mmCIF file of C-alpha atoms in Angstrom:
data_model
loop_
_atom_site.group_PDB
_atom_site.id
_atom_site.type_symbol
_atom_site.label_atom_id
_atom_site.label_comp_id
_atom_site.label_asym_id
_atom_site.label_seq_id
_atom_site.Cartn_x
_atom_site.Cartn_y
_atom_site.Cartn_z
ATOM 1 C CA MET A 1 -126.518 9.664 -45.673
ATOM 2 C CA THR A 2 -126.177 10.774 -42.056
ATOM 3 C CA THR A 3 -128.986 10.580 -39.635
ATOM 4 C CA GLY A 4 -127.830 13.144 -37.305
ATOM 5 C CA LEU A 5 -128.436 10.766 -34.334
ATOM 6 C CA SER A 6 -125.359 9.448 -32.602
ATOM 7 C CA ARG A 7 -124.300 5.692 -32.308
ATOM 8 C CA PRO A 8 -124.878 4.607 -28.419
ATOM 9 C CA THR A 9 -121.400 3.658 -27.519
ATOM 10 C CA ALA A 10 -120.763 -0.006 -26.106
ATOM 11 C CA PRO A 11 -119.864 -0.292 -22.783
ATOM 12 C CA ALA A 12 -116.147 -0.577 -22.095
ATOM 13 C CA ARG A 13 -114.985 -4.325 -21.455
ATOM 14 C CA PRO A 14 -112.998 -4.605 -18.219
ATOM 15 C CA ARG A 15 -109.407 -5.207 -19.282
ATOM 16 C CA PRO A 16 -107.671 -8.430 -18.258
ATOM 17 C CA ASP A 17 -105.089 -8.501 -15.678
ATOM 18 C CA PRO A 18 -101.783 -8.661 -17.332
ATOM 19 C CA GLY A 19 -100.624 -10.641 -14.509
ATOM 20 C CA GLY A 20 -102.998 -13.302 -15.633
ATOM 21 C CA GLY A 21 -104.423 -13.648 -11.740
ATOM 22 C CA ALA A 22 -107.764 -12.932 -10.461
ATOM 23 C CA PRO A 23 -109.318 -9.727 -10.757
ATOM 24 C CA ARG A 24 -108.514 -7.141 -7.957
ATOM 25 C CA ARG A 25 -111.602 -6.583 -5.722
ATOM 26 C CA GLY A 26 -112.410 -3.097 -5.088
ATOM 27 C CA SER A 27 -112.769 -1.593 -1.626
ATOM 28 C CA GLY A 28 -116.251 -1.292 -1.710
ATOM 29 C CA THR A 29 -116.729 -4.975 -2.318
ATOM 30 C CA VAL A 30 -114.111 -5.784 0.535
ATOM 31 C CA ARG A 31 -116.016 -3.222 2.658
ATOM 32 C CA ARG A 32 -119.216 -5.133 1.918
ATOM 33 C CA ASP A 33 -117.543 -8.629 2.891
ATOM 34 C CA ALA A 34 -116.755 -6.992 6.047
ATOM 35 C CA VAL A 35 -119.963 -5.560 7.196
ATOM 36 C CA GLU A 36 -121.642 -9.254 6.168
ATOM 37 C CA ARG A 37 -119.603 -11.193 8.146
ATOM 38 C CA ARG A 38 -119.921 -8.707 10.963
ATOM 39 C CA MET A 39 -123.860 -9.218 10.227
ATOM 40 C CA ALA A 40 -123.275 -12.972 10.407
ATOM 41 C CA ARG A 41 -121.573 -13.096 13.617
ATOM 42 C CA THR A 42 -124.424 -10.827 15.258
ATOM 43 C CA GLY A 43 -126.878 -13.344 14.028
ATOM 44 C CA TRP A 44 -125.109 -16.449 15.492
ATOM 45 C CA LEU A 45 -124.531 -14.306 18.723
ATOM 46 C CA TYR A 46 -128.107 -13.556 19.071
ATOM 47 C CA THR A 47 -129.434 -17.410 18.317
ATOM 48 C CA ALA A 48 -126.745 -18.863 20.383
ATOM 49 C CA PRO A 49 -129.166 -18.818 23.339
ATOM 50 C CA SER A 50 -132.124 -20.010 21.648
ATOM 51 C CA LEU A 51 -129.730 -22.754 20.158
ATOM 52 C CA LEU A 52 -128.564 -23.789 23.394
ATOM 53 C CA VAL A 53 -132.251 -24.289 24.414
ATOM 54 C CA ILE A 54 -133.012 -26.383 21.485
ATOM 55 C CA GLY A 55 -129.974 -28.530 21.916
ATOM 56 C CA GLY A 56 -130.442 -28.864 25.967
ATOM 57 C CA VAL A 57 -134.054 -30.126 25.359
ATOM 58 C CA THR A 58 -133.890 -31.903 22.174
ATOM 59 C CA ILE A 59 -130.651 -33.155 21.028
ATOM 60 C CA PHE A 60 -129.447 -34.078 24.675
ATOM 61 C CA PRO A 61 -132.287 -36.384 25.513
ATOM 62 C CA ILE A 62 -131.629 -38.202 22.021
ATOM 63 C CA VAL A 63 -128.396 -38.671 22.668
ATOM 64 C CA PHE A 64 -128.455 -39.632 26.453
ATOM 65 C CA SER A 65 -131.361 -42.054 25.485
ATOM 66 C CA LEU A 66 -128.550 -43.628 22.907
ATOM 67 C CA VAL A 67 -125.977 -43.862 25.232
ATOM 68 C CA LEU A 68 -128.254 -45.740 27.819
ATOM 69 C CA SER A 69 -129.450 -48.066 25.134
ATOM 70 C CA PHE A 70 -125.576 -49.467 24.837
ATOM 71 C CA SER A 71 -125.259 -49.674 28.384
ATOM 72 C CA GLN A 72 -125.582 -51.988 31.320
ATOM 73 C CA VAL A 73 -127.250 -49.811 34.089
ATOM 74 C CA ARG A 74 -127.806 -50.533 38.107
ATOM 75 C CA ILE A 75 -130.640 -48.948 39.897
ATOM 76 C CA THR A 76 -128.711 -47.221 43.194
ATOM 77 C CA TYR A 77 -130.286 -45.738 46.278
ATOM 78 C CA ASP A 78 -129.356 -42.104 44.671
ATOM 79 C CA GLY A 79 -130.281 -42.981 41.040
ATOM 80 C CA PHE A 80 -128.520 -45.270 38.730
ATOM 81 C CA ALA A 81 -125.288 -45.971 37.652
ATOM 82 C CA ILE A 82 -123.469 -47.240 34.388
ATOM 83 C CA ASP A 83 -121.602 -50.274 35.103
ATOM 84 C CA ALA A 84 -120.505 -50.699 31.349
ATOM 85 C CA LEU A 85 -121.137 -50.461 27.728
ATOM 86 C CA THR A 86 -122.871 -53.400 26.150
ATOM 87 C CA PHE A 87 -124.598 -54.619 22.670
ATOM 88 C CA GLY A 88 -127.060 -56.905 25.517
ATOM 89 C CA ASN A 89 -130.034 -54.797 25.556
ATOM 90 C CA TYR A 90 -130.303 -54.760 21.717
ATOM 91 C CA VAL A 91 -129.606 -58.570 21.644
ATOM 92 C CA ALA A 92 -132.354 -59.254 24.347
ATOM 93 C CA LEU A 93 -134.713 -56.972 22.496
ATOM 94 C CA LEU A 94 -134.144 -58.932 19.108
ATOM 95 C CA SER A 95 -134.738 -62.079 20.956
ATOM 96 C CA SER A 96 -137.856 -61.081 22.745
ATOM 97 C CA SER A 97 -141.396 -62.061 21.637
ATOM 98 C CA ASP A 98 -142.784 -59.490 23.047
ATOM 99 C CA TRP A 99 -141.033 -56.980 21.333
ATOM 100 C CA TYR A 100 -141.979 -58.381 17.709
ATOM 101 C CA TYR A 101 -145.309 -58.611 18.678
ATOM 102 C CA ALA A 102 -145.219 -54.882 19.605
ATOM 103 C CA LEU A 103 -143.627 -54.224 16.461
ATOM 104 C CA GLY A 104 -146.206 -56.499 14.267
ATOM 105 C CA PHE A 105 -149.347 -54.455 16.034
ATOM 106 C CA THR A 106 -147.539 -51.278 15.824
ATOM 107 C CA VAL A 107 -146.948 -51.216 11.872
ATOM 108 C CA PHE A 108 -150.586 -53.010 11.352
ATOM 109 C CA TYR A 109 -152.118 -50.449 13.789
ATOM 110 C CA THR A 110 -150.423 -47.525 11.655
ATOM 111 C CA VAL A 111 -151.359 -48.728 8.469
ATOM 112 C CA VAL A 112 -154.925 -49.498 8.988
ATOM 113 C CA THR A 113 -156.033 -46.109 10.771
ATOM 114 C CA VAL A 114 -153.535 -43.880 8.260
ATOM 115 C CA ALA A 115 -155.504 -45.815 5.427
ATOM 116 C CA VAL A 116 -158.909 -45.460 7.049
ATOM 117 C CA GLU A 117 -158.471 -41.691 8.150
ATOM 118 C CA VAL A 118 -157.188 -40.552 4.569
ATOM 119 C CA VAL A 119 -159.797 -42.009 2.630
ATOM 120 C CA LEU A 120 -162.595 -40.499 5.006
ATOM 121 C CA GLY A 121 -160.857 -37.262 5.673
ATOM 122 C CA THR A 122 -160.613 -36.707 1.845
ATOM 123 C CA MET A 123 -164.410 -37.863 1.223
ATOM 124 C CA ALA A 124 -165.026 -35.142 4.101
ATOM 125 C CA ALA A 125 -163.083 -32.462 2.649
ATOM 126 C CA LEU A 126 -164.737 -32.903 -0.867
ATOM 127 C CA VAL A 127 -167.935 -32.534 0.412
ATOM 128 C CA MET A 128 -166.780 -29.402 2.924
ATOM 129 C CA GLU A 129 -165.522 -27.764 -0.219
ATOM 130 C CA ARG A 130 -168.761 -27.726 -1.989
ATOM 131 C CA LEU A 131 -170.590 -26.361 0.876
ATOM 132 C CA GLY A 132 -171.219 -22.580 0.875
ATOM 133 C CA ALA A 133 -171.966 -20.713 4.217
ATOM 134 C CA GLY A 134 -172.372 -23.769 6.231
ATOM 135 C CA ARG A 135 -168.727 -24.853 5.744
ATOM 136 C CA GLY A 136 -167.428 -22.734 8.818
ATOM 137 C CA TRP A 137 -169.795 -24.728 11.258
ATOM 138 C CA ILE A 138 -168.794 -27.891 9.867
ATOM 139 C CA MET A 139 -165.456 -27.286 10.280
ATOM 140 C CA ALA A 140 -166.007 -26.242 14.180
ATOM 141 C CA LEU A 141 -167.694 -29.408 14.486
ATOM 142 C CA LEU A 142 -165.286 -31.600 12.945
ATOM 143 C CA LEU A 143 -162.283 -29.781 15.138
ATOM 144 C CA ILE A 144 -164.301 -30.709 18.260
ATOM 145 C CA PRO A 145 -162.861 -34.576 18.557
ATOM 146 C CA TRP A 146 -159.400 -33.058 17.197
ATOM 147 C CA SER A 147 -159.361 -30.612 19.951
ATOM 148 C CA MET A 148 -160.340 -32.955 22.361
ATOM 149 C CA ILE A 149 -156.933 -34.252 24.756
ATOM 150 C CA THR A 150 -156.560 -37.953 23.909
ATOM 151 C CA VAL A 151 -156.554 -38.986 27.574
ATOM 152 C CA VAL A 152 -160.075 -37.637 27.649
ATOM 153 C CA SER A 153 -161.324 -38.909 24.353
ATOM 154 C CA ALA A 154 -159.793 -42.197 25.711
ATOM 155 C CA GLN A 155 -161.798 -42.500 28.810
ATOM 156 C CA LEU A 156 -164.757 -41.266 27.196
ATOM 157 C CA TRP A 157 -164.298 -44.202 24.716
ATOM 158 C CA ALA A 158 -163.649 -46.500 27.820
ATOM 159 C CA TYR A 159 -167.127 -45.568 29.471
ATOM 160 C CA MET A 160 -168.849 -46.411 26.223
ATOM 161 C CA TYR A 161 -167.040 -49.613 25.645
ATOM 162 C CA ASN A 162 -167.486 -50.656 29.066
ATOM 163 C CA SER A 163 -169.105 -54.027 29.478
ATOM 164 C CA SER A 164 -171.421 -52.974 32.593
ATOM 165 C CA TYR A 165 -173.164 -49.816 31.508
ATOM 166 C CA GLY A 166 -171.511 -48.645 28.103
ATOM 167 C CA VAL A 167 -173.583 -47.540 25.499
ATOM 168 C CA ILE A 168 -171.886 -49.468 22.883
ATOM 169 C CA THR A 169 -171.824 -52.928 24.929
ATOM 170 C CA TRP A 170 -175.798 -51.884 25.336
ATOM 171 C CA ALA A 171 -176.279 -51.412 21.545
ATOM 172 C CA VAL A 172 -174.221 -54.638 20.618
ATOM 173 C CA GLU A 173 -176.360 -56.490 23.098
ATOM 174 C CA ALA A 174 -179.746 -55.256 21.802
ATOM 175 C CA VAL A 175 -178.707 -56.615 18.657
ATOM 176 C CA THR A 176 -177.118 -59.768 19.059
ATOM 177 C CA GLY A 177 -178.356 -60.900 22.451
ATOM 178 C CA SER A 178 -175.109 -61.287 24.237
ATOM 179 C CA THR A 179 -173.237 -59.044 26.130
ATOM 180 C CA PRO A 180 -169.881 -58.316 24.436
ATOM 181 C CA LEU A 181 -166.693 -57.831 26.181
ATOM 182 C CA ILE A 182 -165.356 -55.323 24.072
ATOM 183 C CA LEU A 183 -162.019 -54.518 25.865
ATOM 184 C CA GLY A 184 -161.706 -57.710 27.249
ATOM 185 C CA GLN A 185 -160.703 -59.867 24.119
ATOM 186 C CA PRO A 186 -158.048 -59.108 21.914
ATOM 187 C CA ALA A 187 -159.793 -58.736 18.307
ATOM 188 C CA PRO A 188 -162.585 -56.248 19.604
ATOM 189 C CA ALA A 189 -160.212 -54.134 21.649
ATOM 190 C CA ILE A 190 -157.895 -53.743 18.436
ATOM 191 C CA GLY A 191 -160.635 -52.457 16.584
ATOM 192 C CA ALA A 192 -162.426 -50.685 19.405
ATOM 193 C CA MET A 193 -158.861 -48.404 19.767
ATOM 194 C CA MET A 194 -158.704 -48.119 16.144
ATOM 195 C CA VAL A 195 -162.140 -46.527 16.150
ATOM 196 C CA ALA A 196 -161.236 -44.531 18.557
ATOM 197 C CA ASP A 197 -158.317 -42.942 16.964
ATOM 198 C CA ILE A 198 -160.018 -42.555 13.726
ATOM 199 C CA TRP A 199 -162.829 -40.900 15.179
ATOM 200 C CA LYS A 200 -160.228 -38.419 16.714
ATOM 201 C CA THR A 201 -157.878 -37.893 14.232
ATOM 202 C CA THR A 202 -159.767 -38.044 10.567
ATOM 203 C CA PRO A 203 -160.579 -34.291 11.231
ATOM 204 C CA PHE A 204 -157.097 -33.370 10.905
ATOM 205 C CA VAL A 205 -156.400 -35.301 7.880
ATOM 206 C CA ALA A 206 -159.532 -33.587 6.289
ATOM 207 C CA ILE A 207 -158.755 -29.878 7.254
ATOM 208 C CA ILE A 208 -155.471 -30.301 5.749
ATOM 209 C CA VAL A 209 -156.989 -31.783 2.500
ATOM 210 C CA LEU A 210 -159.628 -29.006 2.514
ATOM 211 C CA ALA A 211 -156.590 -26.301 2.089
ATOM 212 C CA GLY A 212 -155.473 -28.139 -0.485
ATOM 213 C CA LEU A 213 -158.641 -28.337 -2.159
ATOM 214 C CA VAL A 214 -159.275 -24.720 -2.242
ATOM 215 C CA MET A 215 -155.923 -23.843 -3.704
ATOM 216 C CA LEU A 216 -156.564 -26.093 -6.789
ATOM 217 C CA PRO A 217 -156.769 -23.497 -9.622
ATOM 218 C CA ARG A 218 -160.488 -23.517 -11.144
ATOM 219 C CA ASP A 219 -159.161 -23.311 -14.890
ATOM 220 C CA VAL A 220 -158.346 -27.218 -15.056
ATOM 221 C CA TYR A 221 -161.998 -27.986 -14.094
ATOM 222 C CA GLU A 222 -163.336 -25.836 -16.429
ATOM 223 C CA ALA A 223 -161.258 -27.238 -19.132
ATOM 224 C CA ALA A 224 -162.111 -30.926 -17.686
ATOM 225 C CA GLU A 225 -165.769 -29.774 -18.006
ATOM 226 C CA VAL A 226 -165.300 -28.633 -21.471
ATOM 227 C CA ASP A 227 -163.858 -31.625 -22.532
ATOM 228 C CA GLY A 228 -166.974 -33.888 -21.161
ATOM 229 C CA ALA A 229 -165.359 -35.563 -18.196
ATOM 230 C CA ASN A 230 -167.761 -36.754 -15.592
ATOM 231 C CA ALA A 231 -167.173 -36.100 -11.695
ATOM 232 C CA TRP A 232 -165.496 -39.400 -11.235
ATOM 233 C CA THR A 233 -163.228 -39.187 -14.065
ATOM 234 C CA THR A 234 -162.810 -35.188 -13.018
ATOM 235 C CA PHE A 235 -161.998 -36.830 -9.573
ATOM 236 C CA TRP A 236 -159.266 -39.335 -10.556
ATOM 237 C CA ARG A 237 -157.900 -37.537 -13.382
ATOM 238 C CA VAL A 238 -157.935 -33.620 -11.961
ATOM 239 C CA THR A 239 -158.212 -33.815 -8.473
ATOM 240 C CA LEU A 240 -156.330 -36.448 -6.982
ATOM 241 C CA PRO A 241 -153.092 -35.847 -8.898
ATOM 242 C CA GLN A 242 -152.858 -32.369 -7.718
ATOM 243 C CA LEU A 243 -153.620 -33.320 -4.125
ATOM 244 C CA ARG A 244 -150.825 -35.600 -3.794
ATOM 245 C CA SER A 245 -148.495 -33.380 -2.177
ATOM 246 C CA THR A 246 -150.909 -32.412 0.264
ATOM 247 C CA ILE A 247 -152.193 -35.798 1.111
ATOM 248 C CA ALA A 248 -148.485 -36.563 1.388
ATOM 249 C CA VAL A 249 -147.960 -34.218 4.048
ATOM 250 C CA ALA A 250 -151.077 -35.667 5.952
ATOM 251 C CA VAL A 251 -149.906 -39.024 5.681
ATOM 252 C CA LEU A 252 -146.497 -38.384 6.989
ATOM 253 C CA PHE A 253 -147.490 -36.477 10.065
ATOM 254 C CA ARG A 254 -150.095 -39.287 10.896
ATOM 255 C CA ILE A 255 -147.418 -42.100 10.256
ATOM 256 C CA LEU A 256 -145.381 -39.907 13.105
ATOM 257 C CA GLN A 257 -148.278 -39.908 15.177
ATOM 258 C CA ALA A 258 -149.656 -43.600 14.876
ATOM 259 C CA PHE A 259 -146.703 -45.112 15.139
ATOM 260 C CA GLY A 260 -145.658 -43.316 18.404
ATOM 261 C CA VAL A 261 -149.240 -44.036 19.987
ATOM 262 C CA PHE A 262 -149.255 -44.079 23.598
ATOM 263 C CA ASP A 263 -151.588 -42.137 25.611
ATOM 264 C CA LEU A 264 -154.717 -43.867 24.044
ATOM 265 C CA PRO A 265 -153.886 -47.659 24.468
ATOM 266 C CA PHE A 266 -152.278 -46.631 27.652
ATOM 267 C CA VAL A 267 -155.611 -45.008 29.273
ATOM 268 C CA LEU A 268 -158.554 -47.201 27.024
ATOM 269 C CA THR A 269 -156.871 -50.779 27.433
ATOM 270 C CA GLY A 270 -153.426 -50.675 29.317
ATOM 271 C CA GLY A 271 -151.891 -52.527 26.368
ATOM 272 C CA GLY A 272 -154.251 -55.538 27.407
ATOM 273 C CA PRO A 273 -155.876 -57.916 27.412
ATOM 274 C CA GLY A 274 -152.766 -59.390 28.166
ATOM 275 C CA ILE A 275 -150.241 -57.532 25.574
ATOM 276 C CA ALA A 276 -152.915 -57.462 22.618
ATOM 277 C CA THR A 277 -152.961 -53.708 22.332
ATOM 278 C CA GLN A 278 -149.489 -52.895 23.548
ATOM 279 C CA SER A 279 -147.466 -50.682 21.137
ATOM 280 C CA LEU A 280 -143.883 -49.918 21.142
ATOM 281 C CA ALA A 281 -144.110 -46.967 23.324
ATOM 282 C CA VAL A 282 -146.464 -48.553 25.569
ATOM 283 C CA MET A 283 -143.859 -51.366 26.054
ATOM 284 C CA GLY A 284 -141.141 -49.379 26.263
ATOM 285 C CA TYR A 285 -142.727 -47.161 29.097
ATOM 286 C CA LYS A 286 -143.467 -50.460 31.119
ATOM 287 C CA VAL A 287 -140.012 -51.607 30.662
ATOM 288 C CA LEU A 288 -138.307 -48.492 31.369
ATOM 289 C CA PHE A 289 -140.594 -47.611 34.509
ATOM 290 C CA GLN A 290 -142.269 -50.283 35.631
ATOM 291 C CA ASP A 291 -139.752 -53.019 35.625
ATOM 292 C CA LEU A 292 -137.025 -50.177 35.996
ATOM 293 C CA ASN A 293 -135.020 -51.939 33.156
ATOM 294 C CA ILE A 294 -133.482 -48.640 31.954
ATOM 295 C CA GLY A 295 -131.156 -50.169 29.225
ATOM 296 C CA PRO A 296 -133.452 -52.415 27.604
ATOM 297 C CA GLY A 297 -136.615 -49.500 27.989
ATOM 298 C CA ALA A 298 -133.972 -47.159 25.942
ATOM 299 C CA ALA A 299 -133.252 -49.922 23.659
ATOM 300 C CA VAL A 300 -136.814 -49.978 22.651
ATOM 301 C CA ALA A 301 -137.015 -46.108 22.505
ATOM 302 C CA THR A 302 -133.834 -45.920 20.129
ATOM 303 C CA THR A 303 -135.167 -48.717 17.986
ATOM 304 C CA THR A 304 -138.810 -47.079 17.953
ATOM 305 C CA GLY A 305 -137.174 -43.668 16.776
ATOM 306 C CA LEU A 306 -134.996 -45.354 14.202
ATOM 307 C CA LEU A 307 -137.928 -47.231 12.689
ATOM 308 C CA VAL A 308 -140.270 -44.016 12.554
ATOM 309 C CA ALA A 309 -137.313 -42.312 10.783
ATOM 310 C CA GLY A 310 -136.817 -45.140 8.261
ATOM 311 C CA ALA A 311 -140.603 -45.108 7.444
ATOM 312 C CA CYS A 312 -140.962 -41.698 6.748
ATOM 313 C CA LEU A 313 -137.664 -41.515 4.852
ATOM 314 C CA LEU A 314 -139.117 -44.685 2.498
ATOM 315 C CA PHE A 315 -142.180 -42.974 2.130
ATOM 316 C CA LEU A 316 -140.862 -39.403 0.830
ATOM 317 C CA LYS A 317 -138.317 -41.698 -1.425
ATOM 318 C CA ALA A 318 -141.228 -43.471 -2.646
ATOM 319 C CA PHE A 319 -143.621 -40.419 -3.323
ATOM 320 C CA LYS A 320 -140.485 -38.368 -4.904
ATOM 321 C CA ALA A 321 -140.061 -41.422 -7.247
ATOM 322 C CA GLN A 322 -143.637 -41.219 -8.184
ATOM 323 C CA VAL A 323 -143.974 -37.507 -8.581
ATOM 324 C CA GLY A 324 -140.474 -37.843 -10.864
ATOM 325 C CA LYS A 325 -141.999 -40.397 -12.943
ATOM 326 C CA GLU A 326 -145.401 -38.782 -14.008
ATOM 327 C CA GLU A 327 -143.212 -35.845 -14.686
ATOM 328 C CA VAL A 328 -141.119 -37.650 -17.166
ATOM 329 C CA ALA A 329 -144.338 -39.274 -19.017
#
């Protein structure tokens, strides 16, 4: 019995090359490849000026600083001269107790300030996420410290910490009955500098975490509510796991900024009292521009950059390992 409908014909298979070699490319394919190569060359031609500028202002200073860190540099009347290449700058650096103290202080300062800012910033973001019409006003108020230039905010905090007329000194004196030297003693000076940094940078973390919060899917929260989860369980089991990538970005940015802190201690304490608040960046500045030891100063800058890069790579590796472990589980 026939239906009167003709069967669809299968597409013809390409015949194998009797010679056994690669299939021949048509003239259209060859023409398309030529056009793509010409477009690629045109693209490199247009981007070459910007790449040269980026290389000049970014890559060249890094390479030049690396060369200086391995050089014995002598100050001359018209600048400086490189006498020889040497490892002496790094040997002197690794035998310097001031460098070890600056390294320990920078690591301690970075860990404490970033941890506190992440906790406070996440709490502020959770509050702002639940606000309605007032969220914009609260965000604008939070951005005031973050938008302030660090030199200006450091000077403001120096006024408040001043032992003669500072409002914070007056408040502590009213409570304890004695006049504190906040910036004149090591431990209070370190704490005062951390407070100034946390006040300025916590809004940055809060804005990033809030951006991640508003992007979370609502159906997950509805499912948690149906399952009877309370607010605490919902935060730890639903919100925080989904915010890990957002918080990781905030932590990464803050590590980069906190480890290279310079303007805040330079204006607020000058690295003092003594070297109590001297970070690696401040030490590099003093060695390089005040003592005019160009080679050791470049060695401080190079080791600081390598330590920051290593810390960020370790953090990202640990974060990826944690995410991969959870996906497998």
